[in-house]
Coordinates of C-alpha atoms in Angstrom, one line a residue:
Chain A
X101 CA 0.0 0.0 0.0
X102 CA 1.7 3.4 -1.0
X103 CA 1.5 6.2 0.7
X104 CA -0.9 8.0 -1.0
X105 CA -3.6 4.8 0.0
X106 CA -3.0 6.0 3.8
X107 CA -6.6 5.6 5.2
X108 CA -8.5 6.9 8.4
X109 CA -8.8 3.4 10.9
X110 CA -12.5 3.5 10.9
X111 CA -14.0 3.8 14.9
X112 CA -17.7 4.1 15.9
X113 CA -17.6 7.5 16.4
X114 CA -16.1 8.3 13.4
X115 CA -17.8 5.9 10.7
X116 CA -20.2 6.6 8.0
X117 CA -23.5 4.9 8.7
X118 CA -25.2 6.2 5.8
X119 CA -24.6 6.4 1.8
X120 CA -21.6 4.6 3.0
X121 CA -20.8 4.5 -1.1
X122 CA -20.6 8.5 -0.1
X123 CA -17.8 7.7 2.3
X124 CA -14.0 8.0 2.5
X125 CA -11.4 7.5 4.9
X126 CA -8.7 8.5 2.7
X127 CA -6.2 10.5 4.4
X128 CA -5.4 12.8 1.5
X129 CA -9.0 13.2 0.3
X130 CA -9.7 14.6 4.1
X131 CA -6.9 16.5 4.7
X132 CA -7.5 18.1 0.9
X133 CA -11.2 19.0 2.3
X134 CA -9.7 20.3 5.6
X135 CA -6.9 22.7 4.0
X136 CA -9.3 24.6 1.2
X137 CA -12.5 25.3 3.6
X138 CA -11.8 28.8 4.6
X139 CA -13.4 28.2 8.3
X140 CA -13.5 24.6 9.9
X141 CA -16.2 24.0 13.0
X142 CA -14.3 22.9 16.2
X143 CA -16.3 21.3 18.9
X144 CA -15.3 19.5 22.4
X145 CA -17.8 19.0 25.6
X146 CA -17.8 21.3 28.4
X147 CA -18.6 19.6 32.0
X148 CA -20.3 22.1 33.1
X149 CA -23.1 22.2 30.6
X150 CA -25.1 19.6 28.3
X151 CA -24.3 21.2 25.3
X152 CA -20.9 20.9 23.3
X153 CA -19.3 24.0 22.4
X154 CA -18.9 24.6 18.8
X155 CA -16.3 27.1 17.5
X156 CA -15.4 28.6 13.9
X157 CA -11.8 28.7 13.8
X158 CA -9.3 28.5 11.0
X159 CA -6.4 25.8 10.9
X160 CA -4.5 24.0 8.4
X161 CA -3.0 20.6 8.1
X162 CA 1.3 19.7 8.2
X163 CA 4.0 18.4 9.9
X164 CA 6.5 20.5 11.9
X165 CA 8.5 17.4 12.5
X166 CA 8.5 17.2 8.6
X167 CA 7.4 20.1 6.9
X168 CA 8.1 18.2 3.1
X169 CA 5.1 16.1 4.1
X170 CA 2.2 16.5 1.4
X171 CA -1.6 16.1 2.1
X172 CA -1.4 12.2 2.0
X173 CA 0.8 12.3 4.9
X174 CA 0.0 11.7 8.2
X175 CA -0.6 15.4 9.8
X176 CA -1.5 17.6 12.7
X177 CA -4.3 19.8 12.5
X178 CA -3.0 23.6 13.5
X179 CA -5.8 25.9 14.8
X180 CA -5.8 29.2 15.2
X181 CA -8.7 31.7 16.9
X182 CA -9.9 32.6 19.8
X183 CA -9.1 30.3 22.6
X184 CA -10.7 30.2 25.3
X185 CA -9.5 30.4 29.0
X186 CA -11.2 26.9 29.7
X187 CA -10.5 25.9 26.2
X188 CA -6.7 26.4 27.4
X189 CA -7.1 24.9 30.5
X190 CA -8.4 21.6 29.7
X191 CA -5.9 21.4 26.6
X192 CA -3.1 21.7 28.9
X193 CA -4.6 19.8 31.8
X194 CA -6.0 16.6 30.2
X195 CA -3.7 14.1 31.0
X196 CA -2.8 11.0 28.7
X197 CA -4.2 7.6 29.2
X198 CA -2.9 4.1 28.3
X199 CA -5.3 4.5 25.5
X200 CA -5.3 8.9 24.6
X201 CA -2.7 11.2 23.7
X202 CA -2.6 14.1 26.0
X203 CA -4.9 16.8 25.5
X204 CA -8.9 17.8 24.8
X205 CA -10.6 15.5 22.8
X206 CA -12.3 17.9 19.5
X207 CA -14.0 16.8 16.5
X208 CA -13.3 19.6 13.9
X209 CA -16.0 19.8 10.7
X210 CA -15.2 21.4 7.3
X211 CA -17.7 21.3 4.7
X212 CA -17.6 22.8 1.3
X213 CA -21.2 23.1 -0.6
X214 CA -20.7 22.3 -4.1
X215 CA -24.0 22.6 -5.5
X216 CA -27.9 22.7 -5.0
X217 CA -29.8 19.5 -6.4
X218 CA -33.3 20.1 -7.4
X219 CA -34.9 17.2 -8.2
X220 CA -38.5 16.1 -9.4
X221 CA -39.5 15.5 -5.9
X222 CA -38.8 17.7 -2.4
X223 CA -37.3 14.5 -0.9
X224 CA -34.6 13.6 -3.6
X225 CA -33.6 17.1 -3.4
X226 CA -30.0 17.0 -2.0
X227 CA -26.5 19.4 -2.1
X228 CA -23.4 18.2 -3.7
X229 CA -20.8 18.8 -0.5
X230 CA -17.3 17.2 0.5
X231 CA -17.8 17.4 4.5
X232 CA -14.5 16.0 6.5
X233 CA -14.6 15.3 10.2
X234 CA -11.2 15.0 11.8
X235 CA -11.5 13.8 15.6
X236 CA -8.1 14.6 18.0
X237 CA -6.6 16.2 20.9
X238 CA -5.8 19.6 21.1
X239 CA -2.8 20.5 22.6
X240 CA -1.4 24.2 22.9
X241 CA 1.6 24.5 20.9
X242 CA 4.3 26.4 23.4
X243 CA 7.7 26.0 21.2
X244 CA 8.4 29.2 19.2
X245 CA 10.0 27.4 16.2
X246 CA 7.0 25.4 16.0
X247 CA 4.2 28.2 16.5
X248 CA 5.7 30.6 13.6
X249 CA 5.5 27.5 11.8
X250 CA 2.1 27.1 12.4
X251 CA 1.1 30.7 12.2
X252 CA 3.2 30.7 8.6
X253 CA 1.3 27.5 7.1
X254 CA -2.0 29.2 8.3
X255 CA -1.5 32.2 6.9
X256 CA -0.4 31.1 3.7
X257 CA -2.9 27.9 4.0
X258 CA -5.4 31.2 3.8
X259 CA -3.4 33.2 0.6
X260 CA -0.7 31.8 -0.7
X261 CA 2.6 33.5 -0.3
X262 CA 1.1 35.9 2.3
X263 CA 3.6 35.5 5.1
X264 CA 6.6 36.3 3.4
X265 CA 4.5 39.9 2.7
X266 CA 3.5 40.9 5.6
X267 CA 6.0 42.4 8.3
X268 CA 8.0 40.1 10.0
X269 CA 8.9 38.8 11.7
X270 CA 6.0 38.6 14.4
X271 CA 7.1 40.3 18.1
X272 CA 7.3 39.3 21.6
X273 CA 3.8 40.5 22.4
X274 CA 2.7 39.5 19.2
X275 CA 3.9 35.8 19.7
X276 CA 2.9 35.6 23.4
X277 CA -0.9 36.9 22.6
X278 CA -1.6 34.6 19.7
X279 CA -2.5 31.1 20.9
X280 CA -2.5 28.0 18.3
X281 CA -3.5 24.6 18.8
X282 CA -2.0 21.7 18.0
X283 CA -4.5 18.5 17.1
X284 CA -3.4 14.9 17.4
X285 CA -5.8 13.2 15.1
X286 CA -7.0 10.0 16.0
X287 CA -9.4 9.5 13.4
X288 CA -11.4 11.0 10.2
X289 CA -13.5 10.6 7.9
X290 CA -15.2 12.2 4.5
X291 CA -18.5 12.4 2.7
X292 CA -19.1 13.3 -0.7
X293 CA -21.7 13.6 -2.8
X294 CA -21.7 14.8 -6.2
X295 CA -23.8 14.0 -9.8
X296 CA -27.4 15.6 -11.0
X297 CA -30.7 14.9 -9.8
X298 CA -31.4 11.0 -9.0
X299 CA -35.1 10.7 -8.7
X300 CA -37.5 7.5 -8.4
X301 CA -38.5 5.7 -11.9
X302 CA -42.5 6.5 -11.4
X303 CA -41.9 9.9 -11.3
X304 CA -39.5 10.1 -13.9
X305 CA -42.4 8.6 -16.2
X306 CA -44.6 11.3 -14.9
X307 CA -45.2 12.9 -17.9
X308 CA -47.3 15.8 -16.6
X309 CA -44.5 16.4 -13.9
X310 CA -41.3 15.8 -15.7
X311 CA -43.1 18.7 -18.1
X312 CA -43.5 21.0 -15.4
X313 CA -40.6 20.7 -12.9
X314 CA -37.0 22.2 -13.8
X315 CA -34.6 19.0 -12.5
X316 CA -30.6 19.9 -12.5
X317 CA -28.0 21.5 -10.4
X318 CA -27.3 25.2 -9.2
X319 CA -23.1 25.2 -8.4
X320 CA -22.4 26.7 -5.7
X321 CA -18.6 28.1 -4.9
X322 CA -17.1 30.6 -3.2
X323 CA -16.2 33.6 -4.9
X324 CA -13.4 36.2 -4.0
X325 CA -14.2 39.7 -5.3
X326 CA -12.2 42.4 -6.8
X327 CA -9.3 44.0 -3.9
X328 CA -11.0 46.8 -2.0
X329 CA -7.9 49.0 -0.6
X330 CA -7.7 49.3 3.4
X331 CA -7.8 53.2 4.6
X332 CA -3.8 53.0 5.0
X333 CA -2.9 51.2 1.9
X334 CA 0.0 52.8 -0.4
X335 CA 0.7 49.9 -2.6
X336 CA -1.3 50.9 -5.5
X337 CA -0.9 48.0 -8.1
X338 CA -2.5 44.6 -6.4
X339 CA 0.9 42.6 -5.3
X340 CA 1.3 39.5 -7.8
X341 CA 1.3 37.0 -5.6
X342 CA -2.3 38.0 -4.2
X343 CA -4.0 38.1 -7.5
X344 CA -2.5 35.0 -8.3
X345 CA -3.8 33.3 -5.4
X346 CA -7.4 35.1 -5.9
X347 CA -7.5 34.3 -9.4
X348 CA -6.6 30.2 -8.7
X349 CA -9.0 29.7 -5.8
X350 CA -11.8 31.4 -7.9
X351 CA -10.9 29.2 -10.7
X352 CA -10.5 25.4 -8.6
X353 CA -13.7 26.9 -6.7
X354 CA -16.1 27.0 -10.3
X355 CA -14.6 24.5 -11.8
X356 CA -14.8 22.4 -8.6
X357 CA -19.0 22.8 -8.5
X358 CA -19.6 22.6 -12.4
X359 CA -17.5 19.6 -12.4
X360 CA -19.1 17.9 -9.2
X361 CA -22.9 18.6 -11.1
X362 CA -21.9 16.8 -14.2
X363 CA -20.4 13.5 -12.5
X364 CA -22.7 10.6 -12.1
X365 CA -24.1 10.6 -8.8
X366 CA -22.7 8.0 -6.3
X367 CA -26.3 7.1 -4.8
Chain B
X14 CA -39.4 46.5 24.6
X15 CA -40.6 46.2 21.1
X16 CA -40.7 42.8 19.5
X17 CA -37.7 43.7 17.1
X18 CA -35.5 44.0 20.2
X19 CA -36.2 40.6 21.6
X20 CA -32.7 38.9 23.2
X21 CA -31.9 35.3 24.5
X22 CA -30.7 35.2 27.4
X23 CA -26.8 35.0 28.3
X24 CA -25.6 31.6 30.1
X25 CA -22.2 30.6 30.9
X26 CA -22.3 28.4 27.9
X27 CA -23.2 30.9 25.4
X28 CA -21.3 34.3 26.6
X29 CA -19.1 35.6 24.0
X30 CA -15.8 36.3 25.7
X31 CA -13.6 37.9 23.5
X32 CA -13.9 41.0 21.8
X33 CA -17.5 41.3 23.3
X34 CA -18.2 44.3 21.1
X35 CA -18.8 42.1 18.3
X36 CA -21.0 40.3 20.3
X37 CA -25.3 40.1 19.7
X38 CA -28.1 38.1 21.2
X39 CA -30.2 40.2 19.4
X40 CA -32.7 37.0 17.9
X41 CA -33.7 39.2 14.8
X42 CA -29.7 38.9 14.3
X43 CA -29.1 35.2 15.3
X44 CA -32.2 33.9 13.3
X45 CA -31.5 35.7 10.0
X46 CA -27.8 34.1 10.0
X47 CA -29.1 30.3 10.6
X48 CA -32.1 31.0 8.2
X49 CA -29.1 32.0 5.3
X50 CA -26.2 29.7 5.8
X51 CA -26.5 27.2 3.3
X52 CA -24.6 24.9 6.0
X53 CA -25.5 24.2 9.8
X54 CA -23.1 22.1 11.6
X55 CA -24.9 20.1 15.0
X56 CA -23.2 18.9 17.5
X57 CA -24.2 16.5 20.5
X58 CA -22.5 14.8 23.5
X59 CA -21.9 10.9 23.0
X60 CA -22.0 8.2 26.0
X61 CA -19.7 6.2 24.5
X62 CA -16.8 8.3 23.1
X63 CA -14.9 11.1 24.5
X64 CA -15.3 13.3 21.1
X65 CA -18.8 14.8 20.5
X66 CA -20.7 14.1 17.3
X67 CA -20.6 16.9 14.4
X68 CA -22.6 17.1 11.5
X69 CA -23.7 18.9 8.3
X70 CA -27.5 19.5 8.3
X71 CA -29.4 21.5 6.3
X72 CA -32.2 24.0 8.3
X73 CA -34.2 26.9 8.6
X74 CA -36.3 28.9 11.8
X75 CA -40.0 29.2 12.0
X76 CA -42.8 28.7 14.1
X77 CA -45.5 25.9 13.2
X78 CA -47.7 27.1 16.2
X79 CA -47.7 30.9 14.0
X80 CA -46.8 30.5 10.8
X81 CA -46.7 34.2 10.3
X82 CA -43.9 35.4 13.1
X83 CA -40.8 37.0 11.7
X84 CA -37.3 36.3 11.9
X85 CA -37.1 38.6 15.5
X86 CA -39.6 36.4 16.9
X87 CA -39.3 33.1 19.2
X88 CA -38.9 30.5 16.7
X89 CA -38.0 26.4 16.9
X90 CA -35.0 25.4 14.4
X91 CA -36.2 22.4 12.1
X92 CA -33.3 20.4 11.0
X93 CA -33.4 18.0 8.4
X94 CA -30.5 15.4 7.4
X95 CA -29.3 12.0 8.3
X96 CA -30.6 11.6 12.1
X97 CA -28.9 8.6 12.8
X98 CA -31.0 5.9 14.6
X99 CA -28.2 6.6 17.7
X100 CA -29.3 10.6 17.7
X101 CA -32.9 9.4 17.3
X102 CA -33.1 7.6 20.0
X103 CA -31.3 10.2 22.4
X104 CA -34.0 12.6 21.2
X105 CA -36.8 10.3 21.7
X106 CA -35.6 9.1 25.3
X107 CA -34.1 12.2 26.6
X108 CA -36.7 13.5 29.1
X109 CA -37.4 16.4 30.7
X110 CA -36.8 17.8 34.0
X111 CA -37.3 20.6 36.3
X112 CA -34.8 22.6 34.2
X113 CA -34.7 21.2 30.8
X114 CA -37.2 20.3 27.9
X115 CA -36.9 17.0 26.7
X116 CA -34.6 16.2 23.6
X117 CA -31.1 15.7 23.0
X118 CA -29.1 18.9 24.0
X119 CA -27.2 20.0 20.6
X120 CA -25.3 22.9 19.7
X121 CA -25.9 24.5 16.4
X122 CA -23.3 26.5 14.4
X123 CA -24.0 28.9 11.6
X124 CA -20.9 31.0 9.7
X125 CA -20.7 33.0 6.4
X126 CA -17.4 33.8 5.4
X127 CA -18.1 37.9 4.3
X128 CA -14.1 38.8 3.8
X129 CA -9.9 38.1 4.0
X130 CA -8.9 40.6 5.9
X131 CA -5.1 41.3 5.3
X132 CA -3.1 43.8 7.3
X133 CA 0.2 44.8 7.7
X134 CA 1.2 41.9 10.1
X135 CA 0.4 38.4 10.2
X136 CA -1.0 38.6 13.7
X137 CA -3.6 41.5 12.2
X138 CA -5.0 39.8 9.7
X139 CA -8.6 39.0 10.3
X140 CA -11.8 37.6 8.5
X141 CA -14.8 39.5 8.0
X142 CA -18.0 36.8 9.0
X143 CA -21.0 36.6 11.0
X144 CA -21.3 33.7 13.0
X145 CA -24.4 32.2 15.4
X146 CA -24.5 29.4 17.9
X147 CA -27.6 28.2 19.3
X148 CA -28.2 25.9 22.0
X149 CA -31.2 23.8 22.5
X150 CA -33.5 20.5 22.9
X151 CA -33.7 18.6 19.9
X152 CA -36.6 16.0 19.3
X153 CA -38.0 14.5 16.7
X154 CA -41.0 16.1 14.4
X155 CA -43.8 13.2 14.3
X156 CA -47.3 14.8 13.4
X157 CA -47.4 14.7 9.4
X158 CA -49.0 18.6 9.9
X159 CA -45.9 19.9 11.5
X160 CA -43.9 17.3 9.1
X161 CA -44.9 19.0 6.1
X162 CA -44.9 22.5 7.3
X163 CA -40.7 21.5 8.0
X164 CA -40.6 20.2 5.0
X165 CA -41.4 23.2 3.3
X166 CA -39.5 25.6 5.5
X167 CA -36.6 23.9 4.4
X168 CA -37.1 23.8 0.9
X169 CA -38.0 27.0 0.1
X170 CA -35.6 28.0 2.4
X171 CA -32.7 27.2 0.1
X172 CA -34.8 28.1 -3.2
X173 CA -37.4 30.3 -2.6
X174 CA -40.3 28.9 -4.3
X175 CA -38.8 25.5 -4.8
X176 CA -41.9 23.8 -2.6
X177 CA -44.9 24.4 -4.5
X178 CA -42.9 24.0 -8.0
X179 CA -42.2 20.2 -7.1
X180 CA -44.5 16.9 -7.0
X181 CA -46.4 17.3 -4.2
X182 CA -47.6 16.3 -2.1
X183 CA -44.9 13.7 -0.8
X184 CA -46.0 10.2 -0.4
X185 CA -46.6 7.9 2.6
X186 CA -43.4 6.2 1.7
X187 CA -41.5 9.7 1.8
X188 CA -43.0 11.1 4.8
X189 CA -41.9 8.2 6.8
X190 CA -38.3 7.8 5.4
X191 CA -37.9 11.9 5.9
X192 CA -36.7 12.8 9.6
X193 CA -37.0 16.0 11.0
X194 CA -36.0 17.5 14.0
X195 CA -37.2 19.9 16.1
X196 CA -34.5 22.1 18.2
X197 CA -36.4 24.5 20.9
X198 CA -33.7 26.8 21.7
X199 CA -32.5 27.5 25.2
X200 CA -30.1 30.6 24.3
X201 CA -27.6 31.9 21.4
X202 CA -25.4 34.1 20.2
X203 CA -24.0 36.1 17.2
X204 CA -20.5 36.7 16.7
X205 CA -19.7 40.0 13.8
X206 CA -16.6 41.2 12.5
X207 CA -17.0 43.9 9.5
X208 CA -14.5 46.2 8.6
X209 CA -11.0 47.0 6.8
X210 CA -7.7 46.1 9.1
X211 CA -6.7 47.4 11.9
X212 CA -3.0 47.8 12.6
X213 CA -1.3 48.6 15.7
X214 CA -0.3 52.3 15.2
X215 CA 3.5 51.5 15.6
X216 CA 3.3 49.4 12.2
X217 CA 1.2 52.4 10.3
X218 CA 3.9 54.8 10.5
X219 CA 6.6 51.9 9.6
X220 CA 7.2 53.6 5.9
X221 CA 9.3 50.6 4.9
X222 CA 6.2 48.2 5.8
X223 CA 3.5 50.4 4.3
X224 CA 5.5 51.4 1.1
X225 CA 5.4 47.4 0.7
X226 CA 2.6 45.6 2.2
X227 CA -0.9 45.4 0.3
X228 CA -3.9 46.4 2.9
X229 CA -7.1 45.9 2.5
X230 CA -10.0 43.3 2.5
X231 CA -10.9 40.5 -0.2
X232 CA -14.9 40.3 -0.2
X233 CA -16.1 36.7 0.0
X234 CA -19.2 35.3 -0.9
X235 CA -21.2 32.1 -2.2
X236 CA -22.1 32.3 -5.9
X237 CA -24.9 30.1 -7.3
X238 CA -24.2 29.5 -11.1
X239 CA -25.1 28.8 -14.2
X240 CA -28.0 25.9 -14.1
X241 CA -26.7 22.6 -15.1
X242 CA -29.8 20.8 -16.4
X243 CA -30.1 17.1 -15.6
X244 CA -29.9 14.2 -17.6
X245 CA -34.0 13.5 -17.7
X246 CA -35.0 17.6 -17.3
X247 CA -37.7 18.5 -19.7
X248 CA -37.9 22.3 -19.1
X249 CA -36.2 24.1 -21.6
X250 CA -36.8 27.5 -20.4
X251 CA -35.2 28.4 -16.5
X252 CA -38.4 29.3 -14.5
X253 CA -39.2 32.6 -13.5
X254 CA -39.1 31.7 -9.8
X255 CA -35.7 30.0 -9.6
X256 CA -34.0 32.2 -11.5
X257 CA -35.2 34.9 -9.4
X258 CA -34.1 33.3 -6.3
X259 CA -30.8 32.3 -8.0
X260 CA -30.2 36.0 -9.2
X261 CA -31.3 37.4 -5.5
X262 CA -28.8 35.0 -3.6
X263 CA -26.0 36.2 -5.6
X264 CA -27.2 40.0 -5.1
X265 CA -27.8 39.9 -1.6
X266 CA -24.3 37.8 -0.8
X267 CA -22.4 40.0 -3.3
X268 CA -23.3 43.2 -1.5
X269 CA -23.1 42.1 2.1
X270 CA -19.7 41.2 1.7
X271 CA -18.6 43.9 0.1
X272 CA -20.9 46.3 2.3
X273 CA -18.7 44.7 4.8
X274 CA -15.2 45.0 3.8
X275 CA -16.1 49.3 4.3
X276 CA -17.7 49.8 7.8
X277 CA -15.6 50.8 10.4
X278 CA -13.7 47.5 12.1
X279 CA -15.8 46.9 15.5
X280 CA -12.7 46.0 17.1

């Protein structure tokens, strides 16, 4: 098995019961999901309340040990946001077991909606999406080397080539008052769904209602817009880098959604 | 108190802590986010394993009890999705107590993406997005009435107008393989950042830094596409009602983000 076949160990908590033909514990189809959502959905339990906390935070998938490692790799997730003092706490508290790595256990979401499937009925309507759930333990990263690591991949993981133009590098303050996390990942797993419309054969010889109701996909995509200038900007002509990096995730994004309409769908 | 001004509550659970002017309980606020994200992600404790569950679900706010209350009103979340038989059964068996209504406790996540926010320093940089959590009893929807009424929320929720343009109404077979939940909400919150970047004033008057660093925000926003008939469509001409929805989506994300990237930073 190379090591582009790495796959997810599949877990209870972590396995696809549904549409399992939707499913994918690929480690590079995961991490791929993970790295291009621009905000992922971090969630752990609190004890003191019934209700999990759920956070948007952005983060980005690599390897500090080896920073050559591609998105088949095995990774840590790096998070970055607002972390909260009992968020903190419990990272650096939680002890490790025979059986857990140090650290609080999170399950972190990304999902990207491709498109909107309207179908002949409201029931087979559907979304093409690639969701990813990533399950771990946070740790708070307290090494410098590794921190401006993470803040770098982050950044760029955001625009690419945005670090190396900004002012660097970041200061004492600056370092001390950004927090990142580090996630251990135990687990993951993917869901995908993609292809037109898949309706049920007696309505599809429905004659009066195939007539009438418009079947097919809307794509859906995120779209960066044209630059607007902060109030302190002096650099007149947009940096090449940054229109570069607009232009390519506008073009992966479309192409991304028309493609997923067209495919045959895996239901 | 006028019914435009209606707040939830503030527990321990759903404070926000940081940067608290960003902050709003305002339900007129809260509501309108959930009812546009094309994306919720739920999340619920499990027994059995230390990470809590998190999924992508698709929903919308209204009020089957009156129909006609606005977004600023009380309102119950209807989810719809794969409810797996484990999350069924929590909502079904959960009962209620002194202080709780019966259901499975989940928290619900809502965030639109409305900007990159790039400054002069790494640590600076930002996103523009509005975010809402709520937290609430979750339980299943059982009377076909209330069913159906979901059912329709939902749908014409993403596509305005999609409901009545389908085959309707859905069979016996469809109503009873469609689950939909029911989340009463205990409390939220809305997170807000608008704005250009904010620099600390020591890195403003850095000429070297300013001369060379591009400021500024890049507007982000979902954009529905060009409609990819399916393979068995039979309706040559787009509908008036789709397109329409189609062409407000794009007009209403388009500007908030952009509308956005100008207002004065809250921070």
């Amino acid at each position: 098995m190379g090591r582009t076949d790495l796959e997810y160990p599949k877990q209870p908590y972590g396995t696809v019961k549904r549409y399992s033909p939707r499913a994918s514990y690929a480690l590079r189809t995961i991490h791929h999901i993970v790295n291009t959502a621009p905000i992922l959905h971090v969630s752990f339990t609190t004890p003191d309340s019934p209700f999990p906390a759920i956070l948007p935070m952005i983060g980005h998938m690599g390897s500090f040990a080896r920073p050559s490692a591609d998105e088949g790799d095995v990774l840590d997730l790096y998070l970055h946001g607002y972390v909260s003092s009992r968020m903190m706490n419990s990272s650096r508290a939680a002890p490790a077991s025979d059986s857990n790595p140090p650290g609080l256990p999170v399950s972190v979401a990304a999902t990207h909606v491709d498109g909107l499937v309207l179908a002949l009925t409201p029931n087979s309507h559907s979304m093409n999406y690639r969701s990813a759930v990533l399950f771990g333990h946070a740790t708070v990263v307290e090494e410098t080397d590794e921190k401006l690591y993470a803040m770098q991949l982050i950044t760029d993981g955001v625009i690419s080539g945005r670090w190396p133009n900004t002012r660097l590098p970041p200061n004492g303050a600056e370092m001390s008052s950004t927090s990142v996390l580090k996630v251990t990942i135990s687990t993951g797993s993917a869901k995908i769904r993609t292809g037109p419309p898949s309706d049920e054969k007696h309505d599809k010889e429905n004659q009066e209602v195939v007539d009438r109701v418009w079947t097919g996909v809307v794509p859906v995509y995120q779209t960066y817009g044209d630059l607007i200038p902060g109030p302190y900007n002096k650099v007149d002509e947009v940096p090449k880098y940054l229109s570069s990096a607009v232009k390519d995730l506008n073009e992966i994004g479309q192409e991304q959604a028309v493609e997923a309409a067209g495919t045959t769908p895996a239901k």
